[in-house]
Structures are given as C-alpha cells and as structure tokens.
mmCIF file of C-alpha atoms in Angstrom:
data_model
loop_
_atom_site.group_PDB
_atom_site.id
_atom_site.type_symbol
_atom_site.label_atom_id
_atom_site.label_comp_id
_atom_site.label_asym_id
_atom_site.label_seq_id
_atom_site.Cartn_x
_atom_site.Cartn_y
_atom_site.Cartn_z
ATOM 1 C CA UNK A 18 119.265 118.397 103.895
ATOM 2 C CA UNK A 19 117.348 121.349 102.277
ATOM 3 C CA UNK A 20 120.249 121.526 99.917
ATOM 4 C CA UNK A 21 119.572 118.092 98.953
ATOM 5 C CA UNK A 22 115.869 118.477 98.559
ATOM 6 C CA UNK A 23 116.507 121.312 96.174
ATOM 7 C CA UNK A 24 118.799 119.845 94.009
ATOM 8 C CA UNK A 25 116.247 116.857 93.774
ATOM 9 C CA UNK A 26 113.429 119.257 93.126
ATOM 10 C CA UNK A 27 115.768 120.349 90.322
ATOM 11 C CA UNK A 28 116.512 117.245 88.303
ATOM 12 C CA UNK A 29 112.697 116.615 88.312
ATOM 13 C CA UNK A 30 111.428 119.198 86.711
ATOM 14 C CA UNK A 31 114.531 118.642 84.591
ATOM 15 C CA UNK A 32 112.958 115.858 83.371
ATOM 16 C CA UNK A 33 109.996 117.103 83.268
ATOM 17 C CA UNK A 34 111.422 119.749 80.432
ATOM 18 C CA UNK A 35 113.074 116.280 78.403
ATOM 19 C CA UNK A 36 109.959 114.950 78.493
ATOM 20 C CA UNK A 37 108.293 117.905 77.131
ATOM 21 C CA UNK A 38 110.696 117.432 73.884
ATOM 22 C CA UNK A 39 108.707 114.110 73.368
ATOM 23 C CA UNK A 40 105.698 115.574 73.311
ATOM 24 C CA UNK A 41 106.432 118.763 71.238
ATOM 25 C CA UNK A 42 107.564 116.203 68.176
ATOM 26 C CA UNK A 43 106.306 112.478 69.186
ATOM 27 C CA UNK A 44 105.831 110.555 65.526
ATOM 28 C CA UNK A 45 102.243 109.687 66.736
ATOM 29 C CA UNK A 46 99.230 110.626 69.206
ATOM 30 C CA UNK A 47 99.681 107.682 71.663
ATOM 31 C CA UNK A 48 103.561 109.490 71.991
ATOM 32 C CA UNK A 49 102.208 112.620 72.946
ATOM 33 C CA UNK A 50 99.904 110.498 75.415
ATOM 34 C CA UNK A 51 102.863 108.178 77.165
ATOM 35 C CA UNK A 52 104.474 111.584 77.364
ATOM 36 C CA UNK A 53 102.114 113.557 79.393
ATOM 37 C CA UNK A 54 101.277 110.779 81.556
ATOM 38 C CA UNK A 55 105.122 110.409 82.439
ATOM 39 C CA UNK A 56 105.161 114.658 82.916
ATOM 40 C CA UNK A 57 101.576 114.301 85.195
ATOM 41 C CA UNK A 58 103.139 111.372 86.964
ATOM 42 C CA UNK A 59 106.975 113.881 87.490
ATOM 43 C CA UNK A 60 104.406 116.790 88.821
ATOM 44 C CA UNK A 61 103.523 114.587 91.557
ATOM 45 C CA UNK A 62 106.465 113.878 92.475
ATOM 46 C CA UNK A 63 107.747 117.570 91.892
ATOM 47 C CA UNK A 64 105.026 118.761 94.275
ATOM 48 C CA UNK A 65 105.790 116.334 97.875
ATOM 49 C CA UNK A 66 109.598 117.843 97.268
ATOM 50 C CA UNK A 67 107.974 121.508 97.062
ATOM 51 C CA UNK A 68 105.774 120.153 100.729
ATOM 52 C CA UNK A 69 109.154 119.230 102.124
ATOM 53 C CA UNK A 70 110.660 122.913 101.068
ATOM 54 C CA UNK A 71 107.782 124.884 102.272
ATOM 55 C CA UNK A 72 107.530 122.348 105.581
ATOM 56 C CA UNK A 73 103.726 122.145 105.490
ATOM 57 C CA UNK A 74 101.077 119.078 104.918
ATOM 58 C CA UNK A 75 98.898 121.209 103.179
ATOM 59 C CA UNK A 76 99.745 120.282 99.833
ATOM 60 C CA UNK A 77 99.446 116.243 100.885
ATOM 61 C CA UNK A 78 95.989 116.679 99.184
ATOM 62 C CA UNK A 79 97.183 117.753 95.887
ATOM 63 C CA UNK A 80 99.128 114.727 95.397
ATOM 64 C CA UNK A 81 95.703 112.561 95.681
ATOM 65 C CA UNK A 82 94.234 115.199 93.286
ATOM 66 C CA UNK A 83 96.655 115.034 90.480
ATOM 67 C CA UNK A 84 96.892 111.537 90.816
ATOM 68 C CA UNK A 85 92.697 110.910 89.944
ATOM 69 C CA UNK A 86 92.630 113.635 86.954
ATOM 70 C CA UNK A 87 96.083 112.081 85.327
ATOM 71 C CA UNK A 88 94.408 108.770 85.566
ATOM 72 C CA UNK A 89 91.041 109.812 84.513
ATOM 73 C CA UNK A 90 92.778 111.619 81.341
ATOM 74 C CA UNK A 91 94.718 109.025 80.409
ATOM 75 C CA UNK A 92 91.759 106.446 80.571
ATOM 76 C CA UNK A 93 89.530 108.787 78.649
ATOM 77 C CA UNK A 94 92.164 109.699 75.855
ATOM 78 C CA UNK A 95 93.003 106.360 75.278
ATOM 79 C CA UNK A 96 89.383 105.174 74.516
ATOM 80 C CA UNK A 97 88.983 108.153 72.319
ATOM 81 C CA UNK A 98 92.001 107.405 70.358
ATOM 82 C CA UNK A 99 91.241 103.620 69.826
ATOM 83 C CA UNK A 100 87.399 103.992 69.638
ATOM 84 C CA UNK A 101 86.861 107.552 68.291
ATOM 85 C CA UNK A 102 84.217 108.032 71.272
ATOM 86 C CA UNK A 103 84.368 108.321 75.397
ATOM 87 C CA UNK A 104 81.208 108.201 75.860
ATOM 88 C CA UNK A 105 79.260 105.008 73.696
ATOM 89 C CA UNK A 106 75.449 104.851 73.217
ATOM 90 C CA UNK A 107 75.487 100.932 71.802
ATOM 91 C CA UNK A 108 75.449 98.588 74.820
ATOM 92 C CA UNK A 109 76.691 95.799 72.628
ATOM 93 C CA UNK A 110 80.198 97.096 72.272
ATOM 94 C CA UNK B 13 117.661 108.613 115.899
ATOM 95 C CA UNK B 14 118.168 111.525 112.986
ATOM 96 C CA UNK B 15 120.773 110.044 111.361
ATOM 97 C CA UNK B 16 118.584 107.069 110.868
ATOM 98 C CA UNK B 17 115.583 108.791 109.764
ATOM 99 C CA UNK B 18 118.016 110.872 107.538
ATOM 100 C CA UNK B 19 119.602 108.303 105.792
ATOM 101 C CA UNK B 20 116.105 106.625 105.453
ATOM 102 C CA UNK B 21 115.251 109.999 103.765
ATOM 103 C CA UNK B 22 117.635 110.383 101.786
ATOM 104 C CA UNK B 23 118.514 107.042 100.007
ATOM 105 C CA UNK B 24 114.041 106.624 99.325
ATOM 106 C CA UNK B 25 114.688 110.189 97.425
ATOM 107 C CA UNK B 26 117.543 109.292 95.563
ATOM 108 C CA UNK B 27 116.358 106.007 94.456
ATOM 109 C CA UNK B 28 113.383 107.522 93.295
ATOM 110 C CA UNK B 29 115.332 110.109 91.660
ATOM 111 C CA UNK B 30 117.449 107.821 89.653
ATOM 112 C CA UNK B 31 114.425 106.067 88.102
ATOM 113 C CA UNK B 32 112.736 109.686 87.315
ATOM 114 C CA UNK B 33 116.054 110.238 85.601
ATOM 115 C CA UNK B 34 115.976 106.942 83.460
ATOM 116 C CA UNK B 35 112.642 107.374 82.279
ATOM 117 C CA UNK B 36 113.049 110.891 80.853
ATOM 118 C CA UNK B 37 116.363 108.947 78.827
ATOM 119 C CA UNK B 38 114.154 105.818 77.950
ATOM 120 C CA UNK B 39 111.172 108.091 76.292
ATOM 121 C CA UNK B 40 113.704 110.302 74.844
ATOM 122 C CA UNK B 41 115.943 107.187 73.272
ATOM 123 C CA UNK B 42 114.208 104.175 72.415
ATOM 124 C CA UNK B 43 112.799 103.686 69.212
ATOM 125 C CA UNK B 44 108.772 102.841 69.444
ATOM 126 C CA UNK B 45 105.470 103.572 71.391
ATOM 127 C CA UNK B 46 105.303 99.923 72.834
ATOM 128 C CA UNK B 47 109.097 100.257 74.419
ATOM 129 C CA UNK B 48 108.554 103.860 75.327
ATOM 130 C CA UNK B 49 105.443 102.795 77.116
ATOM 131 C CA UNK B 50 106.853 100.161 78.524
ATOM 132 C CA UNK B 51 110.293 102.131 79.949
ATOM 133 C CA UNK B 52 107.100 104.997 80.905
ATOM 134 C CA UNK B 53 105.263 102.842 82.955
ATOM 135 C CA UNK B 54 107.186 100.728 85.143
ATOM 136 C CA UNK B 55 110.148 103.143 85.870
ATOM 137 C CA UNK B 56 107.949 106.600 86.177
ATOM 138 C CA UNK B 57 106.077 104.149 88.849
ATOM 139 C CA UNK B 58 108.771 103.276 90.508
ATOM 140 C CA UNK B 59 110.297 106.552 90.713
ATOM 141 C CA UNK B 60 107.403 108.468 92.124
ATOM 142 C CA UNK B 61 106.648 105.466 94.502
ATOM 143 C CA UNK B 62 110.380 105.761 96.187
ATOM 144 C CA UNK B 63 110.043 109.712 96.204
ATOM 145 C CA UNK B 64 106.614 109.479 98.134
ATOM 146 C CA UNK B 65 108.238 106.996 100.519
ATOM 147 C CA UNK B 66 110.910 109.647 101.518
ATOM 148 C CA UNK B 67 108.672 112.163 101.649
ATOM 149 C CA UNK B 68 106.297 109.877 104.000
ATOM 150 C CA UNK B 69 109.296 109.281 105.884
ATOM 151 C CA UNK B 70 110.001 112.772 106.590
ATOM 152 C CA UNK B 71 106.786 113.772 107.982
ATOM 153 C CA UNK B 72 106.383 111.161 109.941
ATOM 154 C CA UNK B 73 110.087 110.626 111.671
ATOM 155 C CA UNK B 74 110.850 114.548 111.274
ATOM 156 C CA UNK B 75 107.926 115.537 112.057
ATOM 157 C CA UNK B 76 105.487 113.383 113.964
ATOM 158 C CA UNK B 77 102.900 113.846 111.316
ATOM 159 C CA UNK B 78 101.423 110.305 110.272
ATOM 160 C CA UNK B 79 100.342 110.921 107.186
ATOM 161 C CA UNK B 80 97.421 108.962 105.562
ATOM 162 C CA UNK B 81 97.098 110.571 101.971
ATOM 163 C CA UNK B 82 100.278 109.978 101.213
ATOM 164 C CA UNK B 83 100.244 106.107 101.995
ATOM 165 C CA UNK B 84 96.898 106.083 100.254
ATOM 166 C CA UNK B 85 98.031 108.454 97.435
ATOM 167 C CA UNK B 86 100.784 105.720 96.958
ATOM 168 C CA UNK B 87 98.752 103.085 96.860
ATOM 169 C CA UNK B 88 96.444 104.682 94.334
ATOM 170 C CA UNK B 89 99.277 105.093 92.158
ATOM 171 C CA UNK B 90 100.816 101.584 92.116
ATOM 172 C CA UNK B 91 97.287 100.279 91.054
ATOM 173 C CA UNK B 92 96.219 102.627 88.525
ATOM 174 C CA UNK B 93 99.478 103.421 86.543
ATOM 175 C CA UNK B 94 99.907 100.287 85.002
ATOM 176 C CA UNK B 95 96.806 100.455 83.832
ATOM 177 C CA UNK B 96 96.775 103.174 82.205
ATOM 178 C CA UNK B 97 100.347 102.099 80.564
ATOM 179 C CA UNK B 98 98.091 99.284 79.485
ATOM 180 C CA UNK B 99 95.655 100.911 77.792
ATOM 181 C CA UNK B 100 97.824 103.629 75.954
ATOM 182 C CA UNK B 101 99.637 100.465 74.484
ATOM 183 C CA UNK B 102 96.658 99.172 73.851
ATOM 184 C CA UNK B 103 95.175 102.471 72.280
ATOM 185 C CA UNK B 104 98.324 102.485 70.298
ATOM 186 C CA UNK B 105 97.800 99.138 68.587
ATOM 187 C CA UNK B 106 94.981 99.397 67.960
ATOM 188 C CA UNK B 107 94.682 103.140 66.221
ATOM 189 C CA UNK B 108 97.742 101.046 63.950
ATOM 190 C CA UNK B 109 100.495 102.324 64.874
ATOM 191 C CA UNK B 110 103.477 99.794 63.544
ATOM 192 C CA UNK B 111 106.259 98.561 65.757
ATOM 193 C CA UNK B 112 109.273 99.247 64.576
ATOM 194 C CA UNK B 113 111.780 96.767 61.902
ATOM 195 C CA UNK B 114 113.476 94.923 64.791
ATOM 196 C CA UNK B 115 110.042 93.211 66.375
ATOM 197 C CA UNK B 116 110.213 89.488 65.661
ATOM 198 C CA UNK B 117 106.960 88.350 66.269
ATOM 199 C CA UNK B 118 103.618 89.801 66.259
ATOM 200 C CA UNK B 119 100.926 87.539 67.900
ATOM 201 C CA UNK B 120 98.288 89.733 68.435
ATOM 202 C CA UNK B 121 97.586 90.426 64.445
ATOM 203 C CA UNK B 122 95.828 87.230 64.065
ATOM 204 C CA UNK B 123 93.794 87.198 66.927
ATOM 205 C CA UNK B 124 92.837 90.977 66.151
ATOM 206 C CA UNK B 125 91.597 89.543 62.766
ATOM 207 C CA UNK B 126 90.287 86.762 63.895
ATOM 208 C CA UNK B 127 87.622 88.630 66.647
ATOM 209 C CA UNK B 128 86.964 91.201 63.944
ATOM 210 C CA UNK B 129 85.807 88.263 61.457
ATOM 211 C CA UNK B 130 83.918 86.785 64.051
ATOM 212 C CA UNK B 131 82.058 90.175 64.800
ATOM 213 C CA UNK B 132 81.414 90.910 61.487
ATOM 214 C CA UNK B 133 79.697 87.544 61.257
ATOM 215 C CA UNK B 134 77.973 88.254 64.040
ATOM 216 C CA UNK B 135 76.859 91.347 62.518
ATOM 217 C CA UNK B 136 75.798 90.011 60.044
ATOM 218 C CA UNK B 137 72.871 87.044 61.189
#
C-alpha cells in the first residue's frame, strides 16, 4: 500500500515538472496562467498523498489553504490581464 | 472489511492519477489557450477530486478519522475551478489572443463589437 502511495506521489509531481515546461515557454500570458493553476491544483493533490505517507491529519488544513490562494490568484490575474487593473475606482464598469 | 476499503482506496487514487497524467499531456500537446484551458480545467478537476476521495477514504475506513475539510475542501474545489478556467479563457480573449487556423467559427467577435459600439455610444450622450 505505501508502495503504491509513493509511486503515486511520484507521477504527480512528475507532472507537476511537465507542466512547469509550459510555463517556462507558453506563447502568451494567459499560458503561463492555465499553467500554474493546473501546477497549484497538482500541489494539492501532491500534499493529501504526502498526509497519507506521514499518517497524520495535520496537513488536512493545507489542502483548504492552497485551494483559497490558487483561486484567489487566478481570479485576480485574470482581471488584471483583461482589464489592466484588480482593483477599479469607476463604479460604472 | 480491508480489502474493501483497500480496493476503494486504491482504484479513487488511480483514477485520479490517470486524469493528473492526461492533463500534464493535454497542456503540453494541444495547440491553443482555449483547448489547453479547456483539457486544464475539467481533467485537473477531475483528477484532484478522485485523489481527495481516496485519500477521504483512507482516513476514514483506515483510520476512523471522519474528516470534514477534506469533504469541504472537495467541494470548494468542484465549484471554484471551473470558474476560474472560465475566466482565464475569458482573460485570454479578451487581452486578443487568436485561436489557432483550424477554429471554424468565431461567434463571440461580433457580439464583442457590438457591446463595445454600444458603450462607446453610451459614452458618448
């Protein structure tokens, strides 16, 4: 079972590093965006294999963590790639 | 009773494996944003989805440790990572980045033009 885990743990974060290709020579920005979102969405998954192989609940929390800040990124990338602000001042918008 | 639980285990982890797998060759292989946002989204989703299952189901079967983050941690991500595939294809449009030669059709142009000659109108009264 632990042999299993480990091998899975593996092939994650091997993806992980084919990921990272995409994002070292994407064409565009929004490239380099899709790609970190897929390597922040990998880490989470990367991190409940590493709870099963240390056999603690501690890092349960982390997963709920990770998940907020990719999705907060991502939300607040996007809108500063397609309207060259985060935060507006006109209301009209 | 543990074969069960292990076999519950280990085929939620593998399935979840297998679509972790076919993202990293989508993003690496197909030729646009809008297709590599679209093999991003729904099969990263499903991926980590099935790999928090098994890891749910370990806890709790192995373990006798019913955990609530994780179900809600779950939840949390099959509601907010299609949106944010969404709006990264929607960033990506409209920042003008081109699809690539074999797109047919391309609907959204007009209506893009359309609402910006209707603001500017409405800029302009």
């Amino acid at each position: 079972m632990m042999t299993f885990i480990w091998v899975s743990l593996i092939l994650v974060v091997l993806s992980m590093i084919g990921i990272m290709f995409r994002v070292f020579r994407g064409p565009s920005v929004p490239d380099r965006l899709i790609a970190l979102d897929g390597i922040g969405v990998m880490l989470i998954s990367a991190i409940a294999l590493i709870s099963i192989l240390f056999d603690t609940a501690f890092f349960i929390d982390v997963i709920l963590l990770i998940a907020i800040m990719s999705f907060i990124g991502t939300v607040s990338f996007s809108k500063f790639i397609e309207k060259g602000e985060i935060i507006e001042r006109d209301r009209n918008c | 009773m543990t074969v069960i639980a292990n076999i519950l285990i280990v085929t939620s982890i593998l399935v979840g494996l297998i679509f972790t797998f076919v993202t990293m060759i989508g993003i690496l292989r197909l030729p646009d944003v809008y297709t590599r946002a679209h093999a991003a989204s729904k099969s990263a989703t499903l991926g980590v989805l099935s790999i928090l299952l098994g890891v749910f189901f370990h806890f709790w079967l192995k373990e006798d440790h019913f955990s609530i983050s994780l179900l809600l941690g779950i939840v949390f991500l099959f509601i907010t990572s299609p949106i944010g595939g969404h709006l990264m294809g929607r960033a990506a449009y409209m920042s003008g980045v081109k699809p690539t030669d074999l797109t047919v059709g391309d609907d959204l142009k007009e209506a893009v033009k359309e609402a910006r000659e209707q603001n500017m109108k409405r800029l302009k009264d």
